[in-house]
Amino acid sequence: MTLELSLQLLHQMMRIRSVEETIAERYAEGKMRCPTHLSVGQEGVAAAVGLALRPTDLAVSGHRAHAHYLAKGGNLPRMIAEIYGKATGCARGKGGSMHLVDEEAGFMGSTAIVGGTVPVGVGLAFAAKLRGTGQVSCVFLGDAVAETGVFFESVNFAVLKKLPVLFICENNLYSVYSPLRVRQPEGRRIHEMVAAMGLPAEHGDGNDARSVHASVRRGLEAIRAGQGPRFYEFDTYRWREHCGPLYDNDLGYRTEAEFLQWKAREPIGALRLALLAEKTATTGDFAQMQSDIDREVAAAFDFAERSPYPAAEEAFTHEYAKAAG
Ligand SMILES: Cc1ncc(C[n+]2csc(CCOP(=O)(O)OP(=O)(O)O)c2C)c(N)n1
Ligand SMILES: [Mg+2]
């Protein structure tokens, strides 16, 4: 990977983290009135996949979608405005954190129904194939999605029709408070199960953003060459509570020790250390990046705060996905 790409990757991860840490910090002000599922700790996969995709490609996601939306090029001020329920939000203030959409950026939607956007993403790929647009449709999913019926139907159809779908599974070990061991048979590996459905399925370390990028780029080449869908499972870890701005290791469903183990290998720190060891970047470069990001994030929150709420008569109109005027 070139230095320029490594720095872009680092910048995107730091940007996503800053956005989410700011949401967490300001959540108690009571102005963001929707549930928020933060992906702090998981930035490596989103940032790497976002950089590997083209702006014209498409993507869908689920309830934990901030990182995917931003990595795909979604508009940041409009995302924050959406979380504030404002008319300038990317879904006109009617969707909140779990219903992000930015058609201009190819981010075609996220919903709260676990697995709900998987067939949508596959359908987008079907349309792209029929129309010959050359687009790839990226479906972001969590480990629990691999337990839904619609997932199997969708993957089956994508394989059968050789559709240009990039399935990205972020395995963070949990579905709310349930660890994998109470949800899936012992010894199952999600990517192995998926491979048995007839598509190449790989597994990788989600904390190593550069390797995520390299594998996904290879997969995208194959997809664009008409070889059909590809599936990737990346190991990662959510730091904060399932839903909300706090930490919840005290609840007892996972241990502080497990969290600290993952935190020690987190994707931003790992890439920074690698760049320092290669002597290709300095701590001064990181500080400069951070101050640029801080300015961008502050401006996005100001935009949200200054924006109006939707008018009452807009409550039952259906143009959710259209950019707000
Ligand atoms: C069909 C459906 N079942 C259950 C839920 C409740 N629910 C919301 S998030 C979630 C966990 C999903 O876990 P995963 O897909 O691994 O994503 P993560 O939260 O770990 O990012 C569940 C079960 C839901 N929203 N939709
Ligand atoms: Mg999960």
JSON list of C-alpha atoms in Angstrom, two decimals, residues 172-293:
[
{"chain": "A", "resi": 172, "resn": "ASN", "atom": "CA", "xyz": [-17.51, -8.35, 17.00]},
{"chain": "A", "resi": 173, "resn": "LEU", "atom": "CA", "xyz": [-18.39, -11.54, 18.92]},
{"chain": "A", "resi": 174, "resn": "TYR", "atom": "CA", "xyz": [-21.71, -10.25, 20.27]},
{"chain": "A", "resi": 175, "resn": "SER", "atom": "CA", "xyz": [-25.33, -9.71, 19.38]},
{"chain": "A", "resi": 176, "resn": "VAL", "atom": "CA", "xyz": [-26.45, -7.23, 22.04]},
{"chain": "A", "resi": 177, "resn": "TYR", "atom": "CA", "xyz": [-25.41, -9.15, 25.21]},
{"chain": "A", "resi": 178, "resn": "SER", "atom": "CA", "xyz": [-25.25, -12.64, 23.68]},
{"chain": "A", "resi": 179, "resn": "PRO", "atom": "CA", "xyz": [-21.83, -14.05, 22.81]},
{"chain": "A", "resi": 180, "resn": "LEU", "atom": "CA", "xyz": [-21.44, -16.28, 19.77]},
{"chain": "A", "resi": 181, "resn": "ARG", "atom": "CA", "xyz": [-21.24, -19.43, 21.90]},
{"chain": "A", "resi": 182, "resn": "VAL", "atom": "CA", "xyz": [-24.90, -19.17, 22.97]},
{"chain": "A", "resi": 183, "resn": "ARG", "atom": "CA", "xyz": [-26.03, -18.43, 19.42]},
{"chain": "A", "resi": 184, "resn": "GLN", "atom": "CA", "xyz": [-24.12, -20.66, 17.05]},
{"chain": "A", "resi": 185, "resn": "PRO", "atom": "CA", "xyz": [-22.89, -24.26, 17.32]},
{"chain": "A", "resi": 186, "resn": "GLU", "atom": "CA", "xyz": [-19.46, -24.75, 18.82]},
{"chain": "A", "resi": 187, "resn": "GLY", "atom": "CA", "xyz": [-16.68, -24.69, 16.25]},
{"chain": "A", "resi": 188, "resn": "ARG", "atom": "CA", "xyz": [-18.62, -22.94, 13.51]},
{"chain": "A", "resi": 189, "resn": "ARG", "atom": "CA", "xyz": [-16.72, -20.28, 11.60]},
{"chain": "A", "resi": 190, "resn": "ILE", "atom": "CA", "xyz": [-19.03, -17.91, 9.77]},
{"chain": "A", "resi": 191, "resn": "HIS", "atom": "CA", "xyz": [-16.82, -17.64, 6.68]},
{"chain": "A", "resi": 192, "resn": "GLU", "atom": "CA", "xyz": [-16.52, -21.43, 6.43]},
{"chain": "A", "resi": 193, "resn": "MET", "atom": "CA", "xyz": [-20.27, -21.84, 6.63]},
{"chain": "A", "resi": 194, "resn": "VAL", "atom": "CA", "xyz": [-20.74, -19.19, 3.95]},
{"chain": "A", "resi": 195, "resn": "ALA", "atom": "CA", "xyz": [-18.06, -20.73, 1.70]},
{"chain": "A", "resi": 196, "resn": "ALA", "atom": "CA", "xyz": [-20.16, -23.90, 1.65]},
{"chain": "A", "resi": 197, "resn": "MET", "atom": "CA", "xyz": [-22.85, -21.90, -0.14]},
{"chain": "A", "resi": 198, "resn": "GLY", "atom": "CA", "xyz": [-20.61, -21.59, -3.18]},
{"chain": "A", "resi": 199, "resn": "LEU", "atom": "CA", "xyz": [-18.72, -18.32, -2.95]},
{"chain": "A", "resi": 200, "resn": "PRO", "atom": "CA", "xyz": [-15.17, -17.49, -1.93]},
{"chain": "A", "resi": 201, "resn": "ALA", "atom": "CA", "xyz": [-15.23, -16.48, 1.73]},
{"chain": "A", "resi": 202, "resn": "GLU", "atom": "CA", "xyz": [-12.21, -15.23, 3.62]},
{"chain": "A", "resi": 203, "resn": "HIS", "atom": "CA", "xyz": [-11.41, -14.34, 7.18]},
{"chain": "A", "resi": 204, "resn": "GLY", "atom": "CA", "xyz": [-9.15, -11.53, 8.40]},
{"chain": "A", "resi": 205, "resn": "ASP", "atom": "CA", "xyz": [-8.06, -9.31, 11.27]},
{"chain": "A", "resi": 206, "resn": "GLY", "atom": "CA", "xyz": [-10.27, -6.24, 11.37]},
{"chain": "A", "resi": 207, "resn": "ASN", "atom": "CA", "xyz": [-7.70, -4.40, 13.48]},
{"chain": "A", "resi": 208, "resn": "ASP", "atom": "CA", "xyz": [-5.22, -4.51, 10.60]},
{"chain": "A", "resi": 209, "resn": "ALA", "atom": "CA", "xyz": [-6.83, -1.96, 8.31]},
{"chain": "A", "resi": 210, "resn": "ARG", "atom": "CA", "xyz": [-4.13, -2.22, 5.65]},
{"chain": "A", "resi": 211, "resn": "SER", "atom": "CA", "xyz": [-4.59, -5.97, 5.30]},
{"chain": "A", "resi": 212, "resn": "VAL", "atom": "CA", "xyz": [-8.38, -5.55, 5.20]},
{"chain": "A", "resi": 213, "resn": "HIS", "atom": "CA", "xyz": [-7.92, -3.10, 2.34]},
{"chain": "A", "resi": 214, "resn": "ALA", "atom": "CA", "xyz": [-5.56, -5.42, 0.45]},
{"chain": "A", "resi": 215, "resn": "SER", "atom": "CA", "xyz": [-7.86, -8.46, 0.70]},
{"chain": "A", "resi": 216, "resn": "VAL", "atom": "CA", "xyz": [-11.00, -6.55, -0.17]},
{"chain": "A", "resi": 217, "resn": "ARG", "atom": "CA", "xyz": [-9.30, -4.93, -3.16]},
{"chain": "A", "resi": 218, "resn": "ARG", "atom": "CA", "xyz": [-8.46, -8.37, -4.54]},
{"chain": "A", "resi": 219, "resn": "GLY", "atom": "CA", "xyz": [-12.05, -9.45, -3.99]},
{"chain": "A", "resi": 220, "resn": "LEU", "atom": "CA", "xyz": [-13.37, -6.38, -5.75]},
{"chain": "A", "resi": 221, "resn": "GLU", "atom": "CA", "xyz": [-11.21, -7.10, -8.79]},
{"chain": "A", "resi": 222, "resn": "ALA", "atom": "CA", "xyz": [-12.73, -10.57, -9.03]},
{"chain": "A", "resi": 223, "resn": "ILE", "atom": "CA", "xyz": [-16.24, -9.21, -8.58]},
{"chain": "A", "resi": 224, "resn": "ARG", "atom": "CA", "xyz": [-15.68, -6.57, -11.28]},
{"chain": "A", "resi": 225, "resn": "ALA", "atom": "CA", "xyz": [-14.33, -9.30, -13.57]},
{"chain": "A", "resi": 226, "resn": "GLY", "atom": "CA", "xyz": [-17.76, -10.93, -13.37]},
{"chain": "A", "resi": 227, "resn": "GLN", "atom": "CA", "xyz": [-16.81, -13.76, -11.02]},
{"chain": "A", "resi": 228, "resn": "GLY", "atom": "CA", "xyz": [-19.75, -13.25, -8.67]},
{"chain": "A", "resi": 229, "resn": "PRO", "atom": "CA", "xyz": [-20.02, -12.34, -4.99]},
{"chain": "A", "resi": 230, "resn": "ARG", "atom": "CA", "xyz": [-17.29, -12.43, -2.36]},
{"chain": "A", "resi": 231, "resn": "PHE", "atom": "CA", "xyz": [-17.68, -12.69, 1.42]},
{"chain": "A", "resi": 232, "resn": "TYR", "atom": "CA", "xyz": [-15.28, -11.42, 4.07]},
{"chain": "A", "resi": 233, "resn": "GLU", "atom": "CA", "xyz": [-15.46, -11.96, 7.81]},
{"chain": "A", "resi": 234, "resn": "PHE", "atom": "CA", "xyz": [-13.30, -9.60, 9.87]},
{"chain": "A", "resi": 235, "resn": "ASP", "atom": "CA", "xyz": [-12.74, -9.92, 13.60]},
{"chain": "A", "resi": 236, "resn": "THR", "atom": "CA", "xyz": [-13.32, -6.70, 15.45]},
{"chain": "A", "resi": 237, "resn": "TYR", "atom": "CA", "xyz": [-14.61, -5.40, 18.80]},
{"chain": "A", "resi": 238, "resn": "ARG", "atom": "CA", "xyz": [-17.09, -2.78, 19.91]},
{"chain": "A", "resi": 239, "resn": "TRP", "atom": "CA", "xyz": [-15.77, -0.82, 22.88]},
{"chain": "A", "resi": 240, "resn": "ARG", "atom": "CA", "xyz": [-18.90, 0.86, 24.13]},
{"chain": "A", "resi": 241, "resn": "GLU", "atom": "CA", "xyz": [-22.31, -0.46, 25.12]},
{"chain": "A", "resi": 242, "resn": "HIS", "atom": "CA", "xyz": [-24.47, -2.10, 22.45]},
{"chain": "A", "resi": 243, "resn": "CYS", "atom": "CA", "xyz": [-26.70, 0.95, 22.22]},
{"chain": "A", "resi": 244, "resn": "GLY", "atom": "CA", "xyz": [-25.78, 4.30, 23.73]},
{"chain": "A", "resi": 245, "resn": "PRO", "atom": "CA", "xyz": [-22.73, 6.36, 24.64]},
{"chain": "A", "resi": 246, "resn": "LEU", "atom": "CA", "xyz": [-21.50, 4.53, 27.74]},
{"chain": "A", "resi": 247, "resn": "TYR", "atom": "CA", "xyz": [-19.34, 1.51, 28.57]},
{"chain": "A", "resi": 248, "resn": "ASP", "atom": "CA", "xyz": [-21.08, -1.61, 29.86]},
{"chain": "A", "resi": 249, "resn": "ASN", "atom": "CA", "xyz": [-18.43, -4.12, 30.84]},
{"chain": "A", "resi": 250, "resn": "ASP", "atom": "CA", "xyz": [-19.84, -4.00, 34.37]},
{"chain": "A", "resi": 251, "resn": "LEU", "atom": "CA", "xyz": [-23.03, -5.76, 33.21]},
{"chain": "A", "resi": 252, "resn": "GLY", "atom": "CA", "xyz": [-21.29, -9.13, 33.26]},
{"chain": "A", "resi": 253, "resn": "TYR", "atom": "CA", "xyz": [-21.87, -10.37, 29.72]},
{"chain": "A", "resi": 254, "resn": "ARG", "atom": "CA", "xyz": [-18.23, -9.77, 28.85]},
{"chain": "A", "resi": 255, "resn": "THR", "atom": "CA", "xyz": [-15.12, -9.05, 30.84]},
{"chain": "A", "resi": 256, "resn": "GLU", "atom": "CA", "xyz": [-13.04, -5.94, 31.24]},
{"chain": "A", "resi": 257, "resn": "ALA", "atom": "CA", "xyz": [-9.99, -8.11, 30.50]},
{"chain": "A", "resi": 258, "resn": "GLU", "atom": "CA", "xyz": [-11.39, -9.11, 27.10]},
{"chain": "A", "resi": 259, "resn": "PHE", "atom": "CA", "xyz": [-12.08, -5.45, 26.28]},
{"chain": "A", "resi": 260, "resn": "LEU", "atom": "CA", "xyz": [-8.58, -4.39, 27.29]},
{"chain": "A", "resi": 261, "resn": "GLN", "atom": "CA", "xyz": [-7.05, -7.15, 25.18]},
{"chain": "A", "resi": 262, "resn": "TRP", "atom": "CA", "xyz": [-8.87, -5.89, 22.09]},
{"chain": "A", "resi": 263, "resn": "LYS", "atom": "CA", "xyz": [-8.21, -2.26, 22.94]},
{"chain": "A", "resi": 264, "resn": "ALA", "atom": "CA", "xyz": [-4.48, -2.93, 23.06]},
{"chain": "A", "resi": 265, "resn": "ARG", "atom": "CA", "xyz": [-4.63, -4.03, 19.41]},
{"chain": "A", "resi": 266, "resn": "GLU", "atom": "CA", "xyz": [-7.00, -1.32, 18.19]},
{"chain": "A", "resi": 267, "resn": "PRO", "atom": "CA", "xyz": [-6.82, -0.34, 14.51]},
{"chain": "A", "resi": 268, "resn": "ILE", "atom": "CA", "xyz": [-5.82, 3.33, 14.79]},
{"chain": "A", "resi": 269, "resn": "GLY", "atom": "CA", "xyz": [-3.02, 2.73, 17.27]},
{"chain": "A", "resi": 270, "resn": "ALA", "atom": "CA", "xyz": [-1.82, -0.26, 15.26]},
{"chain": "A", "resi": 271, "resn": "LEU", "atom": "CA", "xyz": [-1.51, 1.73, 12.03]},
{"chain": "A", "resi": 272, "resn": "ARG", "atom": "CA", "xyz": [0.12, 4.68, 13.77]},
{"chain": "A", "resi": 273, "resn": "LEU", "atom": "CA", "xyz": [2.72, 2.40, 15.33]},
{"chain": "A", "resi": 274, "resn": "ALA", "atom": "CA", "xyz": [3.40, 0.78, 11.96]},
{"chain": "A", "resi": 275, "resn": "LEU", "atom": "CA", "xyz": [3.87, 4.17, 10.26]},
{"chain": "A", "resi": 276, "resn": "LEU", "atom": "CA", "xyz": [6.17, 5.36, 13.04]},
{"chain": "A", "resi": 277, "resn": "ALA", "atom": "CA", "xyz": [8.21, 2.15, 12.82]},
{"chain": "A", "resi": 278, "resn": "GLU", "atom": "CA", "xyz": [8.48, 2.58, 9.04]},
{"chain": "A", "resi": 279, "resn": "LYS", "atom": "CA", "xyz": [9.46, 6.23, 9.67]},
{"chain": "A", "resi": 280, "resn": "THR", "atom": "CA", "xyz": [6.89, 7.33, 7.11]},
{"chain": "A", "resi": 281, "resn": "ALA", "atom": "CA", "xyz": [4.93, 9.57, 9.48]},
{"chain": "A", "resi": 282, "resn": "THR", "atom": "CA", "xyz": [5.51, 11.45, 12.72]},
{"chain": "A", "resi": 283, "resn": "THR", "atom": "CA", "xyz": [3.42, 12.15, 15.79]},
{"chain": "A", "resi": 284, "resn": "GLY", "atom": "CA", "xyz": [3.29, 15.74, 14.49]},
{"chain": "A", "resi": 285, "resn": "ASP", "atom": "CA", "xyz": [1.53, 14.46, 11.34]},
{"chain": "A", "resi": 286, "resn": "PHE", "atom": "CA", "xyz": [-1.04, 12.68, 13.52]},
{"chain": "A", "resi": 287, "resn": "ALA", "atom": "CA", "xyz": [-1.62, 15.82, 15.61]},
{"chain": "A", "resi": 288, "resn": "GLN", "atom": "CA", "xyz": [-2.14, 17.90, 12.46]},
{"chain": "A", "resi": 289, "resn": "MET", "atom": "CA", "xyz": [-4.62, 15.31, 11.16]},
{"chain": "A", "resi": 290, "resn": "GLN", "atom": "CA", "xyz": [-6.48, 15.38, 14.47]},
{"chain": "A", "resi": 291, "resn": "SER", "atom": "CA", "xyz": [-6.79, 19.15, 14.53]},
{"chain": "A", "resi": 292, "resn": "ASP", "atom": "CA", "xyz": [-8.17, 19.19, 10.96]},
{"chain": "A", "resi": 293, "resn": "ILE", "atom": "CA", "xyz": [-10.67, 16.51, 11.98]}
]
